[in-house]
GROMACS .gro file of C-alpha atoms in nm:
model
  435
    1UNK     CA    1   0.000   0.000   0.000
    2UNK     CA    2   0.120   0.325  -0.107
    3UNK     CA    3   0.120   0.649   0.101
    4UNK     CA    4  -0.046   0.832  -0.163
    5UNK     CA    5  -0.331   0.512  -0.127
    6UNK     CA    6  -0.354   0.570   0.238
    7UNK     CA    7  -0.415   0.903   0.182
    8UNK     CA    8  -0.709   0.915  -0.052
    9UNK     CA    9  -0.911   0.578   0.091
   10UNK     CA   10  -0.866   0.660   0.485
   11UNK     CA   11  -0.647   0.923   0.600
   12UNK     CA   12  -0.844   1.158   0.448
   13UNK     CA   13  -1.171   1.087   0.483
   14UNK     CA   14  -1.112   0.954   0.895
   15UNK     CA   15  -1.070   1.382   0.984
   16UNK     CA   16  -1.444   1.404   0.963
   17UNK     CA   17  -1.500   1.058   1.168
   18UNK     CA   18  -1.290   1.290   1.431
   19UNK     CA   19  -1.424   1.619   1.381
   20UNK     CA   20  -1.751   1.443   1.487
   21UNK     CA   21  -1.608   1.302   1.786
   22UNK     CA   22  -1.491   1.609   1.877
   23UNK     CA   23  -1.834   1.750   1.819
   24UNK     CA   24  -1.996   1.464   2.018
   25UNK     CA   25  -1.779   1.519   2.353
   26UNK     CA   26  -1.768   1.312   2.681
   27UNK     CA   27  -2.056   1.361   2.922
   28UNK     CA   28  -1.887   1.380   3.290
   29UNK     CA   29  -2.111   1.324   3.620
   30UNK     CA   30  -2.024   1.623   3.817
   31UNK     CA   31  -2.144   1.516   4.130
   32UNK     CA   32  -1.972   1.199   4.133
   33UNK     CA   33  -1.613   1.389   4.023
   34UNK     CA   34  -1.689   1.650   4.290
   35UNK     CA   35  -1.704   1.372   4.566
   36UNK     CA   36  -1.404   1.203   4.376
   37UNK     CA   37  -1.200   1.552   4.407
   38UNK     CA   38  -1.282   1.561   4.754
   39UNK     CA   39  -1.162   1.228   4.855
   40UNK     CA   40  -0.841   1.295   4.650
   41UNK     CA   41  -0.738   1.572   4.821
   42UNK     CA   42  -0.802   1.424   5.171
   43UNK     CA   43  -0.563   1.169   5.065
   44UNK     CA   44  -0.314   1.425   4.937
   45UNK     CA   45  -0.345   1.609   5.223
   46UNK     CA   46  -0.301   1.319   5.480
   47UNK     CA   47   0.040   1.176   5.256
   48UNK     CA   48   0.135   1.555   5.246
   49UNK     CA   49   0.162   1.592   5.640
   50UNK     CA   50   0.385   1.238   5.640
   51UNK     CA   51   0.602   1.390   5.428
   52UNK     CA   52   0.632   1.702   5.627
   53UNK     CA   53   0.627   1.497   5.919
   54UNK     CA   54   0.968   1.312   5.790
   55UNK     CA   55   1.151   1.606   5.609
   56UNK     CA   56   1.079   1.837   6.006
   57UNK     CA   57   1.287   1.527   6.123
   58UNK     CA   58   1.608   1.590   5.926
   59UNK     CA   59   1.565   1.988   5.941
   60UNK     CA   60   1.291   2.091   5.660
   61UNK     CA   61   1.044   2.283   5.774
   62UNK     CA   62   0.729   2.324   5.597
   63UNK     CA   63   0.785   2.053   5.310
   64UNK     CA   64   0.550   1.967   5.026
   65UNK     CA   65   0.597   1.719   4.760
   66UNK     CA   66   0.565   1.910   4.488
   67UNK     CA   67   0.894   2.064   4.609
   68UNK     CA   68   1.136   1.843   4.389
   69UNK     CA   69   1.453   2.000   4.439
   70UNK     CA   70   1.380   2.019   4.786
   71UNK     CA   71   1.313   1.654   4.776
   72UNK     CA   72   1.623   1.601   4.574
   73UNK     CA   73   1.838   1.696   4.836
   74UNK     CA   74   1.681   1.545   5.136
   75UNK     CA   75   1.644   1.175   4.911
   76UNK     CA   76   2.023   1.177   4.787
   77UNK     CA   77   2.211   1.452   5.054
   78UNK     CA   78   2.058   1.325   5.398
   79UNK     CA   79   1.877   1.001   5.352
   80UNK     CA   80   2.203   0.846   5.133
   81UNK     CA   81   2.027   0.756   4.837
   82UNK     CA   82   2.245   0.708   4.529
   83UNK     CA   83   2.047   0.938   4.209
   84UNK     CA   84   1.962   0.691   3.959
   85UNK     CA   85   1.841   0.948   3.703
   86UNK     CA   86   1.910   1.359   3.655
   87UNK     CA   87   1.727   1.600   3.516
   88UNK     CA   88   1.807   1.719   3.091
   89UNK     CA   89   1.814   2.114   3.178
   90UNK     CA   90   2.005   2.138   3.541
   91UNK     CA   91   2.134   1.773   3.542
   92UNK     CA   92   2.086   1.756   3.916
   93UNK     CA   93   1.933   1.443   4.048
   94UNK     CA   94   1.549   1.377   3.964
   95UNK     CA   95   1.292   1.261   4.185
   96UNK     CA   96   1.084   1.178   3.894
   97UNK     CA   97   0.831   0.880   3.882
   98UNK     CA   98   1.105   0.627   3.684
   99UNK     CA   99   1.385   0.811   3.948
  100UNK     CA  100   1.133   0.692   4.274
  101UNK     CA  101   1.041   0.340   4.122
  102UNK     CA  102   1.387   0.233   4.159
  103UNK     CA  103   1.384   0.342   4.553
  104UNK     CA  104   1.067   0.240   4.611
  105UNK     CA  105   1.030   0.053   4.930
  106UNK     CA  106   1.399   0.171   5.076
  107UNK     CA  107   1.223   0.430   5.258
  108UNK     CA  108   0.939   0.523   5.400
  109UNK     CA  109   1.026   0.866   5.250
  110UNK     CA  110   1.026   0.737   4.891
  111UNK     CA  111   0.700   0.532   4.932
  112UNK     CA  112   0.527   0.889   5.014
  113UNK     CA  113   0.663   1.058   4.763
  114UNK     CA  114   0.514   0.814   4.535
  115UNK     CA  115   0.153   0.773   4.656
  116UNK     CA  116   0.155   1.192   4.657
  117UNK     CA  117   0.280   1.202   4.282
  118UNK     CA  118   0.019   0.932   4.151
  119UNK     CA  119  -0.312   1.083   4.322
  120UNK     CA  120  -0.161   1.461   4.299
  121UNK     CA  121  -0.156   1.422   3.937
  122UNK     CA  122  -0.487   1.212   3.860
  123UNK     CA  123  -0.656   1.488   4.062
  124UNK     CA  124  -0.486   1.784   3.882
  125UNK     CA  125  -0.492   1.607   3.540
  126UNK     CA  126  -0.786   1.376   3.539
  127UNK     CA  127  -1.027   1.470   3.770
  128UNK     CA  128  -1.017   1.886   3.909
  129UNK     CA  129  -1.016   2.050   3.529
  130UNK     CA  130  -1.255   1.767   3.401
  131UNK     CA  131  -1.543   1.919   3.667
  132UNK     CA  132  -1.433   2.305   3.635
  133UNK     CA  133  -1.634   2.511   3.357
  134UNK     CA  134  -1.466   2.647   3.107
  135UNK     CA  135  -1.482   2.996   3.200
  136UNK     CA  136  -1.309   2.911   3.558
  137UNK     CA  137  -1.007   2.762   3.333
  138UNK     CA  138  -1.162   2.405   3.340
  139UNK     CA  139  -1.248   2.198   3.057
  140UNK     CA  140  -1.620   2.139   3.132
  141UNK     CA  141  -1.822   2.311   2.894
  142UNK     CA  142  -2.173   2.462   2.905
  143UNK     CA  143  -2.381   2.101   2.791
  144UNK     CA  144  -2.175   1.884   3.057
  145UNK     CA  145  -1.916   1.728   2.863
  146UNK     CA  146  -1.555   1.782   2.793
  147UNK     CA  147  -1.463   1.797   2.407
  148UNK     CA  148  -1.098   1.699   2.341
  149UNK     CA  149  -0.889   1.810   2.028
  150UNK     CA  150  -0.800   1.503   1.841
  151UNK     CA  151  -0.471   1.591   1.647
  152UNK     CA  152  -0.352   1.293   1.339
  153UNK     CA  153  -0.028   1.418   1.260
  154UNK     CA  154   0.168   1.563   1.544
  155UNK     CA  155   0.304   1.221   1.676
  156UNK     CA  156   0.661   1.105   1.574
  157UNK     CA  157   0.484   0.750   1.571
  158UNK     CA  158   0.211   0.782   1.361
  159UNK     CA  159  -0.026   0.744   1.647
  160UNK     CA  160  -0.325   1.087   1.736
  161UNK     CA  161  -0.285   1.255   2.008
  162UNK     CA  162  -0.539   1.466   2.196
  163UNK     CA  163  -0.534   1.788   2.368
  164UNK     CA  164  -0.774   2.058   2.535
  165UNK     CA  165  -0.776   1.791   2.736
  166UNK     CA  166  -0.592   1.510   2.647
  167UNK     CA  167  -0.813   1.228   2.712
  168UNK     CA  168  -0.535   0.917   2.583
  169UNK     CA  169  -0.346   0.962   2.916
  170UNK     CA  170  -0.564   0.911   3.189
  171UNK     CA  171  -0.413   0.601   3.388
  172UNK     CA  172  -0.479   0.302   3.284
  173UNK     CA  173  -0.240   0.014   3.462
  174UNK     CA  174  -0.331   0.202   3.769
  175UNK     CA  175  -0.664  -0.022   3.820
  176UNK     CA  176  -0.794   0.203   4.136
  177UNK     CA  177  -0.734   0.586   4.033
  178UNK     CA  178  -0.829   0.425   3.661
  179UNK     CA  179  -1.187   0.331   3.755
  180UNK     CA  180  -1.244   0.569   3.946
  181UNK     CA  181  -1.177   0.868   3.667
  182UNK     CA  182  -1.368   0.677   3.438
  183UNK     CA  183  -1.666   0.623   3.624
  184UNK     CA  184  -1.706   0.994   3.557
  185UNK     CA  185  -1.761   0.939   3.248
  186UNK     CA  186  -2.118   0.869   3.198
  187UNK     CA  187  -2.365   0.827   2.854
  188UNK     CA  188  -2.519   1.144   2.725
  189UNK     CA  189  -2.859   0.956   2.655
  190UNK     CA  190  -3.097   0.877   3.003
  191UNK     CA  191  -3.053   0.455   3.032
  192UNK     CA  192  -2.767   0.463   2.810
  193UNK     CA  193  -2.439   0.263   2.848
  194UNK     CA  194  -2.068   0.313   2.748
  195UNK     CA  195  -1.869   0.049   2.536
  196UNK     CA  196  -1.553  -0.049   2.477
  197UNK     CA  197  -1.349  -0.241   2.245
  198UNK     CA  198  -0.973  -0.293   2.242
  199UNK     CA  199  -0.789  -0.518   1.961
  200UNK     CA  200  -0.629  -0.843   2.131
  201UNK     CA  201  -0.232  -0.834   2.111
  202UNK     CA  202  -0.264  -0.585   1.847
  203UNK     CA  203   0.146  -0.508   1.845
  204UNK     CA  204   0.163  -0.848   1.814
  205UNK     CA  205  -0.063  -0.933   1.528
  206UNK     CA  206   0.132  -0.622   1.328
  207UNK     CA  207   0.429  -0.700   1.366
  208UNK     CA  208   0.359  -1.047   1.249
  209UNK     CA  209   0.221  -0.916   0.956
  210UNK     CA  210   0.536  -0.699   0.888
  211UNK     CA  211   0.778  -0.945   0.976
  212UNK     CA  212   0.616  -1.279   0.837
  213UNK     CA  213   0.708  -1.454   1.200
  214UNK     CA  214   0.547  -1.782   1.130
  215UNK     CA  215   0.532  -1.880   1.504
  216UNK     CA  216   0.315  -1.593   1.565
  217UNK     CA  217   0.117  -1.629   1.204
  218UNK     CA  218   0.050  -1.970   1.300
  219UNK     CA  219  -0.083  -1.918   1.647
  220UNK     CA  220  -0.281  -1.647   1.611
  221UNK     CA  221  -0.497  -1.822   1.304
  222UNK     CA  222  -0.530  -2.139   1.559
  223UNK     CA  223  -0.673  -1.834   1.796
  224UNK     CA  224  -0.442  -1.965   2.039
  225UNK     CA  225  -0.247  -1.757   2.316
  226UNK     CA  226   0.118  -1.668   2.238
  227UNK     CA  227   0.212  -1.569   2.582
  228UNK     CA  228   0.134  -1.934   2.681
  229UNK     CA  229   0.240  -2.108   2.441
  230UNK     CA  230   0.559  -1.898   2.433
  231UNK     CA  231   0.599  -1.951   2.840
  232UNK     CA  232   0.507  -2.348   2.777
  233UNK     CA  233   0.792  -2.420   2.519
  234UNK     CA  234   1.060  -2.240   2.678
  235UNK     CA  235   0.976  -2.377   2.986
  236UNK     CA  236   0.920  -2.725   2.907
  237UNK     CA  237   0.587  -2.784   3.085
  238UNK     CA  238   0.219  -2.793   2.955
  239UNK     CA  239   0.034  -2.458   2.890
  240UNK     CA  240  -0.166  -2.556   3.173
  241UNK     CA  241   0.122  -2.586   3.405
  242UNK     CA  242   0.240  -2.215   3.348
  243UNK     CA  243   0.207  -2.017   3.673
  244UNK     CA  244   0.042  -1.665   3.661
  245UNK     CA  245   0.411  -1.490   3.745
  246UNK     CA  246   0.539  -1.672   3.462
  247UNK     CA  247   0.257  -1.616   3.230
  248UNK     CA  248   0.254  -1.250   3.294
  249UNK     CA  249   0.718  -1.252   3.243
  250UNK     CA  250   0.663  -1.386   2.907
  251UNK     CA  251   0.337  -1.183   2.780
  252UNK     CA  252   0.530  -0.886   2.862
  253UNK     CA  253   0.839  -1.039   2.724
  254UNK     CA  254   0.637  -1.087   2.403
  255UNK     CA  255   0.554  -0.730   2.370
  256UNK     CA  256   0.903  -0.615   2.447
  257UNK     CA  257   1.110  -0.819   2.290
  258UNK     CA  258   0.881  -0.773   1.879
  259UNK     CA  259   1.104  -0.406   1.912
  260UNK     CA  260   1.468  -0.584   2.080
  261UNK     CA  261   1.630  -0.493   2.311
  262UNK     CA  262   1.900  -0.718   2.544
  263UNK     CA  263   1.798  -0.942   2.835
  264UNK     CA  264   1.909  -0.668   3.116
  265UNK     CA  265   1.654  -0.441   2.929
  266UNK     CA  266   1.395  -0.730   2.953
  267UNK     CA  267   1.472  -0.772   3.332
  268UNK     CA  268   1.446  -0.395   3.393
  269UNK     CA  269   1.130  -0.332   3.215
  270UNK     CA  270   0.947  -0.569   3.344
  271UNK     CA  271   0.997  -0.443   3.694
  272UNK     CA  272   0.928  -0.101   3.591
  273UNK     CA  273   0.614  -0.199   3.401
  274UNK     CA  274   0.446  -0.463   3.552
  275UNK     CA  275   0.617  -0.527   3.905
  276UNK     CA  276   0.823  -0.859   3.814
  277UNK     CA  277   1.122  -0.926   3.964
  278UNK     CA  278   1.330  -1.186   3.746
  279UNK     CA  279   1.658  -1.313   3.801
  280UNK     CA  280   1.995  -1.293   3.576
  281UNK     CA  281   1.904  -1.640   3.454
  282UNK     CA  282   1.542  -1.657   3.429
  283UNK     CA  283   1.606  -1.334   3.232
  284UNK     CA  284   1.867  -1.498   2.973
  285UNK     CA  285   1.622  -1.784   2.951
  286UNK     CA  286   1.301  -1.603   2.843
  287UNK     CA  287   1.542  -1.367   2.596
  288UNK     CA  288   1.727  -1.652   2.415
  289UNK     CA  289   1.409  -1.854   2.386
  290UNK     CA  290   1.235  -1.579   2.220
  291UNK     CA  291   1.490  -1.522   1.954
  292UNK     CA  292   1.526  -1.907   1.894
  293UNK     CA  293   1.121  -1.943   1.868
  294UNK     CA  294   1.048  -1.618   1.663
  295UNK     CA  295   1.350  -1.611   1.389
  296UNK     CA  296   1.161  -1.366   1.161
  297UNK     CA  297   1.160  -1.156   1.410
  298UNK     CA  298   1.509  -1.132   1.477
  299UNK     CA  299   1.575  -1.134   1.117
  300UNK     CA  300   1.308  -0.816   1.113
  301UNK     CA  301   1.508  -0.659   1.377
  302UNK     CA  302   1.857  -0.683   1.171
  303UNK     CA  303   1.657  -0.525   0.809
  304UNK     CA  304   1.548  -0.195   1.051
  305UNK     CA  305   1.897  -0.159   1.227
  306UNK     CA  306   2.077  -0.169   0.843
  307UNK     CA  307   1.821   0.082   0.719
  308UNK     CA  308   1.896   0.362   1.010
  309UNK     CA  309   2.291   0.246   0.913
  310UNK     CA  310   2.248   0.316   0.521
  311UNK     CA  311   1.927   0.498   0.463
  312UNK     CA  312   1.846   0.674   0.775
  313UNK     CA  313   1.455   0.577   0.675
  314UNK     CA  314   1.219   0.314   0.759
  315UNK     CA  315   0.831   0.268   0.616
  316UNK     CA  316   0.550   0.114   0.785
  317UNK     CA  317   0.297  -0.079   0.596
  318UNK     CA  318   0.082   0.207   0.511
  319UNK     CA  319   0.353   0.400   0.366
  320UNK     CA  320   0.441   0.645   0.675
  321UNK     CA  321   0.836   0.743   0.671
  322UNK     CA  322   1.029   0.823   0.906
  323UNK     CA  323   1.379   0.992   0.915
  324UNK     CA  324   1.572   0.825   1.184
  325UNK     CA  325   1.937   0.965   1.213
  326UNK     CA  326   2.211   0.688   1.265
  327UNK     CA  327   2.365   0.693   1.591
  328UNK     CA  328   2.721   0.918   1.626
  329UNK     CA  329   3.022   0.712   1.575
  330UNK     CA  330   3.150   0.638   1.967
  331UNK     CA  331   2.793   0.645   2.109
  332UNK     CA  332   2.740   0.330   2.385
  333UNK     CA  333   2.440   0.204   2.540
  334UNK     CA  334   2.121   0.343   2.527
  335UNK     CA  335   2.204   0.607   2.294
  336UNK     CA  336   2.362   0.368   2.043
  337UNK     CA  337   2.061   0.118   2.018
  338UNK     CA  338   1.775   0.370   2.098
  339UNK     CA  339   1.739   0.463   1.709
  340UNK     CA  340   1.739   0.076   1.646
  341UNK     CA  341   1.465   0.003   1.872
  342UNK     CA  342   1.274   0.317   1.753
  343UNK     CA  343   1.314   0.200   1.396
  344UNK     CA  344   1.171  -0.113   1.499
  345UNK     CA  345   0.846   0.006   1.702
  346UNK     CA  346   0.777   0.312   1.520
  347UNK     CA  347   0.658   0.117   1.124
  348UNK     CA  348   0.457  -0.167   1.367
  349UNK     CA  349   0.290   0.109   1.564
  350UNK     CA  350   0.253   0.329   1.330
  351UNK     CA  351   0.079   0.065   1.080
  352UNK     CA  352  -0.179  -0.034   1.361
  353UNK     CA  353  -0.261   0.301   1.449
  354UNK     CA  354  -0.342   0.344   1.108
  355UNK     CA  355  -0.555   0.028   1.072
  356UNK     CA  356  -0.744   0.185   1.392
  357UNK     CA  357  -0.819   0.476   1.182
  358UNK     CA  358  -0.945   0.227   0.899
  359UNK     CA  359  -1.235   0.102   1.166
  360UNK     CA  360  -1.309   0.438   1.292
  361UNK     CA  361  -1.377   0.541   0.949
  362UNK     CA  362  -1.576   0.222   0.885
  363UNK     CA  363  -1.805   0.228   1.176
  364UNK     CA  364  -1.859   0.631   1.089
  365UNK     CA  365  -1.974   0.499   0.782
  366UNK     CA  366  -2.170   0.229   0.915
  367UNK     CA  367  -2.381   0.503   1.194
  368UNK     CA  368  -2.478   0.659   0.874
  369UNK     CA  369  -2.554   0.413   0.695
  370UNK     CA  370  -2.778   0.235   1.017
  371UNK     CA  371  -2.922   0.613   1.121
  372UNK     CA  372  -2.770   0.523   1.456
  373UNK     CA  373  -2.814   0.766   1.712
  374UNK     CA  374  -2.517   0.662   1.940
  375UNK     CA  375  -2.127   0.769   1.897
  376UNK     CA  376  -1.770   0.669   1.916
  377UNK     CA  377  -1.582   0.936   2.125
  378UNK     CA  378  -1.248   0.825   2.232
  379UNK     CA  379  -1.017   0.607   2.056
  380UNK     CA  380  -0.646   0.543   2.204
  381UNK     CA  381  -0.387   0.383   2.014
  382UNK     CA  382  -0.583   0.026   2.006
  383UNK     CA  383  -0.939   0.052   2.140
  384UNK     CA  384  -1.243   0.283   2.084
  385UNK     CA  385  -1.529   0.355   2.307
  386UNK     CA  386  -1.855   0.502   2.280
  387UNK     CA  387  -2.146   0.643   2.332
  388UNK     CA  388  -2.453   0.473   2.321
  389UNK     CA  389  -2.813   0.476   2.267
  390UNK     CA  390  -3.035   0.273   2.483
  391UNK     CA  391  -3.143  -0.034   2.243
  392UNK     CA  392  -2.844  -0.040   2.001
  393UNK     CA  393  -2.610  -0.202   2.256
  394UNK     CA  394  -2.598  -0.459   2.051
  395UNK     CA  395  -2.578  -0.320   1.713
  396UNK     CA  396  -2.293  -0.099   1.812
  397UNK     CA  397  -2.089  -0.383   1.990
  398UNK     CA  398  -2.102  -0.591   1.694
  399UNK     CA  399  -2.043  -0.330   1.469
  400UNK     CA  400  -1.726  -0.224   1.660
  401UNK     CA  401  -1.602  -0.544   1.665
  402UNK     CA  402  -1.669  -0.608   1.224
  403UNK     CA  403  -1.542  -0.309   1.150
  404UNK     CA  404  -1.241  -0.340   1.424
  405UNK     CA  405  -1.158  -0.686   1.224
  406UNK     CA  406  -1.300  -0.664   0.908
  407UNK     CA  407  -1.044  -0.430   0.707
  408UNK     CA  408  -0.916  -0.601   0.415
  409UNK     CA  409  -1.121  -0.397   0.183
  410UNK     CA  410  -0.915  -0.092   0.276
  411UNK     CA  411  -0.540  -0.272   0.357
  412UNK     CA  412  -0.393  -0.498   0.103
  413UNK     CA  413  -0.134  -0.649   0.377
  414UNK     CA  414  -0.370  -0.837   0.610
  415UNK     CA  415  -0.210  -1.170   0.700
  416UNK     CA  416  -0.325  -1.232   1.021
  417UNK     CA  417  -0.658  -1.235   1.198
  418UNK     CA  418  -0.774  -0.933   1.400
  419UNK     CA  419  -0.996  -1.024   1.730
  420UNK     CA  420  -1.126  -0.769   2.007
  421UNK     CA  421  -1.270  -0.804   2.323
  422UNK     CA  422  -1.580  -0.593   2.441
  423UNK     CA  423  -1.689  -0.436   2.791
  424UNK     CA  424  -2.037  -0.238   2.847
  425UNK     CA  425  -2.147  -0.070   3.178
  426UNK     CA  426  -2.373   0.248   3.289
  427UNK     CA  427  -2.006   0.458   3.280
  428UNK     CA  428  -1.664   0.378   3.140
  429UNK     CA  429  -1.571   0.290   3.488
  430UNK     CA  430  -1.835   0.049   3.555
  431UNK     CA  431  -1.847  -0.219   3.302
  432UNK     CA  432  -1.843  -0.586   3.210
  433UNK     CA  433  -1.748  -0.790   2.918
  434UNK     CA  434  -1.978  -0.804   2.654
  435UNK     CA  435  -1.891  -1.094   2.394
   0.00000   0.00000   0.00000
């Protein structure tokens, strides 16, 4: 598929699929978010006087959180703490959320510093400017809702982004502040419901497609699950046999490893990301046994890292380029292999952001064509969710799902099956799977 192709048969025609979103906004429940602001900042307040509580103890007076070079000083001058990130302008030690994770626990310090930053910013972010009118500098306008700016081409990746507010970041693998923001999100239509659909391994699925991995070909058109399979070969045992903690090392593994990356990197992301702790060895095992299992994909990884070295250029599937310098000669580490690794993620994600705007465009078709009164009005990176009419739960769900998974008429490149999973509830905070 060409870019010029892309272009004319979705790219284009998807802005007015968004400018209708935009149109079609996000009903919040103000009295719910009120009570939900209100709680927040009890809890701010009470992790607030800790921390003041601890810092009066080694000779700050009058301490807040939100005082980071304050905190700086007391985490790494008087409670010992060795900086394990700076900041790019001053370089002085950060006390960042990636700089905390790694001292989390140490300190009773650190684990208040971290419980203030997470409900500080939900509230500040998520919840405070979400239930404040526009004229008071909120984003709440006159009919109730919010209405984000959806933006397609400001993103390095390919991906939208939102703004006004930006309604892709509110937290997600934080379970508790998640639901709670999104139960303020409620249905503009008396009885109505919100749904959801997200696309099942989705980076997975792409990046088969671009990199012809058979092992992942094969198991996704058996509708089988990778991570298991992956965790069952490797460790010799039946799929039944594999333990949640392992299951969850090598689903994460399999989402890390399609884009490379060494087994160190593995071990460290996967106790940033999702909390587990692997040793050196269990590390090397998962790592090698990917590569030896997924060839293509290795083979994939070696094509992008010689196009940054001669070209300075990769292409995703849809025809997207991107320009990504080769590293300096004498760069080590990170800053040698980050262009590698970004000129492996950026064509997969790229490509299935772009097949996301191929079902957004199809279902936009589809409420016209059905006279459905019910709307999408978010979509982030692989899911969509909407707004819904009482009586077309159905429709809409099933629609969502075809036109999530049925997109060969607009991509040529289709080699493996698409599948989604569904959730409906009274808000987007509330729901249940829907088949």
């Amino acid at each position: 598929m060409t870019a010029e192709q892309f272009y004319r048969t979705v790219y284009g025609p998807v802005v007015a699929a968004f400018a209708e979103m935009e149109t079609a906004g996000i009903r919040i429940d103000i009295g719910y978010g009120e009570i939900l602001a209100k709680d927040l900042r009890k809890r701010c307040d009470a992790v607030e006087g800790e921390a003041a509580g601890i810092a009066a103890r080694y000779g700050v007076a009058n301490f807040k959180p939100t005082q980071k070079e304050v905190a700086g000083k007391l985490l790494y001058g008087k409670l010992g703490f060795e900086p394990t990130h700076h900041t790019a302008v001053k370089g002085i030690p950060a006390v960042h959320a990636a700089a905390l994770s790694k001292l989390a626990g140490r300190h009773p310090f650190v684990d208040i510093l971290i419980e203030h930053a997470r409900v500080h910013k939900v509230l500040s972010t998520n919840v405070e400017p979400f239930i404040t009118p526009k004229a008071d500098g909120g984003w709440l306008w006159p009919d109730g809702k919010i209405h984000a700016e959806f933006h397609l081409d400001l993103t390095r990746s390919g991906r939208s982004s939102t703004d006004n507010p930006n309604i892709q970041n509110i937290p997600k693998r934080d379970k508790e502040l998640a639901t709670m923001v999104r139960r303020m999100m409620i249905p503009s239509y008396k009885d109505g419901s919100i749904g959801e659909r997200d696309q099942k391994a989705f980076e997975l699925r792409v990046s088969a497609m671009y990199t012809g991995d058979r092992a992942f070909i094969d198991v996704f058109k058996r509708d089988g699950n990778p991570h298991r399979e992956f965790a069952a070969q490797v460790l010799k045992v039946l799929q039944a046999q594999v333990t949640d903690r392992q299951y969850g090392a090598f689903k994460g593994a399999d989402f890390q490893l399609i884009f490379g990356g060494s087994w160190r990197g593995l071990q460290t992301s996967l106790a940033d990301k999702y909390g587990i702790m692997l040793t050196d060895e269990e590390a090397q095992l998962i790592h090698s046994g990917f590569f030896r299992l997924h060839p293509e994909t290795a083979a994939y990884l070696e094509r992008q890292k010689r196009a940054v070295l001669e070209t300075g250029m990769v292409v995703s599937l849809t025809g997207r380029r991107r320009a990504i310098p080769p590293p300096l000669p004498g760069t080590r580490g990170y800053e040698r292999e980050h262009p590698f690794h970004v000129a492996a993620n950026t064509p997969v994600q790229g490509t299935a952001w772009d097949l996301m705007l191929g079902a957004i465009l199809k279902f936009w078709w589809a409420m016209k064509k059905y006279r459905l009164r019910s709307r999408q009005i978010n979509a982030v990176h692989d899911n969509g969710v909407w707004d819904i009419f009482p009586g077309e739960e159905q429709m809409v769900m099933d629609l969502a799902h075809e036109c999530m998974t049925q997109l060969s008429d607009l991509f040529d490149f289709l080699t493996v099956p698409l599948d989604t999973e569904g959730m409906l509830g009274p808000t987007w905070g509330t729901m249940e799977a829907w088949a």
